[in-house]
Tab-separated table of C-alpha atoms and ligand atoms in Angstrom:
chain	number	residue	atom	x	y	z
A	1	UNK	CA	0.000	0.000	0.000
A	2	UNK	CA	1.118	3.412	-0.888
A	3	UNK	CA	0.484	6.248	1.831
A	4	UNK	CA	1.343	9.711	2.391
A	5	UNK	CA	2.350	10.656	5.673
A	6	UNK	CA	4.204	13.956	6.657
A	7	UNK	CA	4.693	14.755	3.003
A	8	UNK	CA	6.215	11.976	2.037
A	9	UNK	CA	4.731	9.134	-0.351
A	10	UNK	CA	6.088	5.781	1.611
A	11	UNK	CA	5.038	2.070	0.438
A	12	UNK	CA	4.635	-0.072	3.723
A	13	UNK	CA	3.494	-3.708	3.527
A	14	UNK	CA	0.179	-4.136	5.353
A	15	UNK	CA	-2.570	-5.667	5.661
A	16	UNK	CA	-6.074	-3.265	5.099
A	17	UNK	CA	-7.340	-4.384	8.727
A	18	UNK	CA	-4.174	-3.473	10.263
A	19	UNK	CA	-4.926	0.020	12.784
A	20	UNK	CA	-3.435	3.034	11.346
A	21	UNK	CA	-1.221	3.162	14.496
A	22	UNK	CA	0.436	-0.056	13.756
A	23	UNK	CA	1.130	1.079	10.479
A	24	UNK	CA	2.687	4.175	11.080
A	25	UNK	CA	4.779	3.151	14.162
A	26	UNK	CA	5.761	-0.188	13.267
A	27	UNK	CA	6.193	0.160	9.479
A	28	UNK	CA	6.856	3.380	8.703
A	29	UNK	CA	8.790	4.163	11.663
A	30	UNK	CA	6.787	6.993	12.813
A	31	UNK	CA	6.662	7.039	16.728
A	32	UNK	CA	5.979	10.369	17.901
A	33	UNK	CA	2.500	9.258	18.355
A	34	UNK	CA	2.038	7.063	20.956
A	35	UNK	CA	-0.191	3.889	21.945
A	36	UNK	CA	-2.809	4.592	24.771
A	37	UNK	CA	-5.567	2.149	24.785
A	38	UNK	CA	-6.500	0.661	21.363
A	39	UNK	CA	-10.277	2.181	21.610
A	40	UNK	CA	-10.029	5.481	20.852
A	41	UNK	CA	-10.703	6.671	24.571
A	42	UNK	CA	-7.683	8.584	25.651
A	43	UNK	CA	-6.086	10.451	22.424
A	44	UNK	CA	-2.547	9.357	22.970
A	45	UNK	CA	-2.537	8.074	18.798
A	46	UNK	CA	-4.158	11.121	17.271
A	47	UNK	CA	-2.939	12.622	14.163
A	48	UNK	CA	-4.353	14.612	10.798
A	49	UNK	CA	-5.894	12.997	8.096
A	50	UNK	CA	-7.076	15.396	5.459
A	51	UNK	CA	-6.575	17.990	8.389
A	52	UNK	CA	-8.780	16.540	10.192
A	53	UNK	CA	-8.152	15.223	13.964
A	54	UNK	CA	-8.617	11.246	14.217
A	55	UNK	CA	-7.166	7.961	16.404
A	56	UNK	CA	-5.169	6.343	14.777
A	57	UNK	CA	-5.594	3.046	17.238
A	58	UNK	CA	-9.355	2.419	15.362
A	59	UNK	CA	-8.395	3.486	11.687
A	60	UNK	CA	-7.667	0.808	9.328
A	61	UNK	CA	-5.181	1.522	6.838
A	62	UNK	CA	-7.755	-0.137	4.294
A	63	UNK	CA	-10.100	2.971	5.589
A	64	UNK	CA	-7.519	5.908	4.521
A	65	UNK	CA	-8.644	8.592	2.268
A	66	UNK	CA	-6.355	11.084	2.859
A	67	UNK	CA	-2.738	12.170	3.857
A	68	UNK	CA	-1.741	11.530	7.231
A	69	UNK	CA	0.427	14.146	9.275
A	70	UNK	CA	1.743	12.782	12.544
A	71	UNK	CA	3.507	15.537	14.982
A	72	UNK	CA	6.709	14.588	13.426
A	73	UNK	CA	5.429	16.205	10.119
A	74	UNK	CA	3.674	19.104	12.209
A	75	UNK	CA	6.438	21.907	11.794
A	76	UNK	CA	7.420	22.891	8.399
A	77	UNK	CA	10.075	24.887	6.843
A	78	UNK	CA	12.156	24.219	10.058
A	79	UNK	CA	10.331	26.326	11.959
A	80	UNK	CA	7.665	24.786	14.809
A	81	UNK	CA	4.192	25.308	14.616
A	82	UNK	CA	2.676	27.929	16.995
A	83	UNK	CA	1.377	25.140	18.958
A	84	UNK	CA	4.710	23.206	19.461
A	85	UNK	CA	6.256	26.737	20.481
A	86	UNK	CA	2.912	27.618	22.651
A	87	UNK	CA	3.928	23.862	24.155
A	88	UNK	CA	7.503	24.919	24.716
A	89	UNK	CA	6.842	28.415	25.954
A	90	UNK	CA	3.614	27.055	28.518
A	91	UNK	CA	5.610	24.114	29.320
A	92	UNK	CA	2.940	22.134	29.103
A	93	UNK	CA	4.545	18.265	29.351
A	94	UNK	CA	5.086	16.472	32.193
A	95	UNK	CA	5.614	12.736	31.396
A	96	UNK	CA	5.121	13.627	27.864
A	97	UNK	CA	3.099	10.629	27.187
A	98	UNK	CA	0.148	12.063	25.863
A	99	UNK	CA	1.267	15.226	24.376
A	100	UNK	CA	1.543	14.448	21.084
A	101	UNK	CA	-1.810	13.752	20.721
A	102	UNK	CA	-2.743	16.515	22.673
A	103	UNK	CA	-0.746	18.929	20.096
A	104	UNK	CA	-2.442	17.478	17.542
A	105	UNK	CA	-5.775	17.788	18.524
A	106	UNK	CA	-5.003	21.508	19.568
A	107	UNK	CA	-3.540	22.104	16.553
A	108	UNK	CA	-6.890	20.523	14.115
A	109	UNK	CA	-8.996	22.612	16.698
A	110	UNK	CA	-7.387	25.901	15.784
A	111	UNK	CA	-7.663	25.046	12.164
A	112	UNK	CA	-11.497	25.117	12.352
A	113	UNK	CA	-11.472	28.040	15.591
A	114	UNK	CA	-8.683	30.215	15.459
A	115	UNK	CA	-9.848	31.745	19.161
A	116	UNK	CA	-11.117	29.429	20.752
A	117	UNK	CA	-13.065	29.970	24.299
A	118	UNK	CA	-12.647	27.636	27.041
A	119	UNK	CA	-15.839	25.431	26.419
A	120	UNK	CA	-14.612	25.323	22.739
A	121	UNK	CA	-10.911	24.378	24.035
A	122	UNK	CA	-12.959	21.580	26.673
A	123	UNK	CA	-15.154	20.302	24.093
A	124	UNK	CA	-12.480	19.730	21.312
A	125	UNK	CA	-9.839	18.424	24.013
A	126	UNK	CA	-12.008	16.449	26.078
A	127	UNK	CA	-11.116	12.733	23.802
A	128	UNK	CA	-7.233	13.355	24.654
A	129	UNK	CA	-6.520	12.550	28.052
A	130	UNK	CA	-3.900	13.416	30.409
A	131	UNK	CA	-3.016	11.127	33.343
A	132	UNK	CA	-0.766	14.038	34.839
A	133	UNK	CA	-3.329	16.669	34.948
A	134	UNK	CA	-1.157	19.318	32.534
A	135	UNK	CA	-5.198	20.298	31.764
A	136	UNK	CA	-4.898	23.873	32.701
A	137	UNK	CA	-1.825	24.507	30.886
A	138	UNK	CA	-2.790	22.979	28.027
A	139	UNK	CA	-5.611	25.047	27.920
A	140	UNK	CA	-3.544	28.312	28.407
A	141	UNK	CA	-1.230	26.928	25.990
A	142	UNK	CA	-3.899	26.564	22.980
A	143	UNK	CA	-4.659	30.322	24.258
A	144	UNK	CA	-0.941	31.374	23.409
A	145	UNK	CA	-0.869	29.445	20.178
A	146	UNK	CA	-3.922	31.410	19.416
A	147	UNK	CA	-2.517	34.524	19.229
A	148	UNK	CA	1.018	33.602	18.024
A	149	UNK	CA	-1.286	32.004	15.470
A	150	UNK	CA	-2.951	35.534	15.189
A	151	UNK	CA	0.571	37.024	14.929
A	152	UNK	CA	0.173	38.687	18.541
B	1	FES	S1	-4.484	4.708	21.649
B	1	FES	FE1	-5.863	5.595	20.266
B	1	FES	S2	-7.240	6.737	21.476
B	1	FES	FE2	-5.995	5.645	22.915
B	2	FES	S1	1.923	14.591	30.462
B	2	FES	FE1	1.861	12.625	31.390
B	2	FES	S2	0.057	11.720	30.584
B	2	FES	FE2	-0.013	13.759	29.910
């Protein structure tokens, strides 16, 4: 199968039933995004397909329609995304475990609302879960991304 994640067109050998996750970590040797549960309950897997926010644990490759950006493919023209730097400048992580798929999902979320409030922020966050609590400065984080986004 031919897919195109991060900008790059990569052939992997893979079965359609095989979870998106699998795929990416095992085969194409993507593992910035991280295994969590399997059931798409806690966010840790999440990437972009078509732009779009999904888990990657309960996508089968078969099911693809779309390029796939993981947070290694995030930044672009060597220069990090507002949210990476929001990340970096809130110092959000604490064991790190879940924070790529919490990037991602802020990121997808200020595609669609470029200022988000905090019920907008709580709404579109609430499938990525934390087991360290970094909840509050996630959500200031998303708010600084915001306006670096906004060129504030
Ligand atoms: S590993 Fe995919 S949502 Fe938990
Ligand atoms: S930073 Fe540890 S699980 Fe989120």
């Amino acid at each position: 199968m031919r897919l195109t994640v991060d900008g790059q067109e990569i052939d992997i050998d893979a079965d359609p039933d095989m979870p998106l996750l699998w795929a990416l970590r095992d085969l194409a040797g993507k593992k910035g995004l991280k295994f969590g549960c399997g059931i798409a309950a806690c966010g840790a897997c999440t990437v972009h397909v078509n732009g779009e926010a999904v888990r990657s644990c309960t996508l089968l490759v078969g099911q693809l329609d779309g390029p796939v950006t993981t947070i290694e493919g995030l930044s672009t023209g060597g220069k990090l995304h507002p949210v990476q730097q929001a990340w970096l400048e809130e110092q959000v992580p604490q064991c790190g475990y879940c924070q790529s798929g919490q990037i991602m999902s802020a990121a997808a979320l200020l595609e669609h609302t470029p200022s988000p409030t905090d019920a907008e922020i709580d709404e579109a966050m609430s499938g990525n879960l934390c087991r360290c609590g970094t909840y509050p400065r996630i959500r200031a984080a998303i708010k600084r991304a915001a306006a670096l986004k906004a060129g504030a």
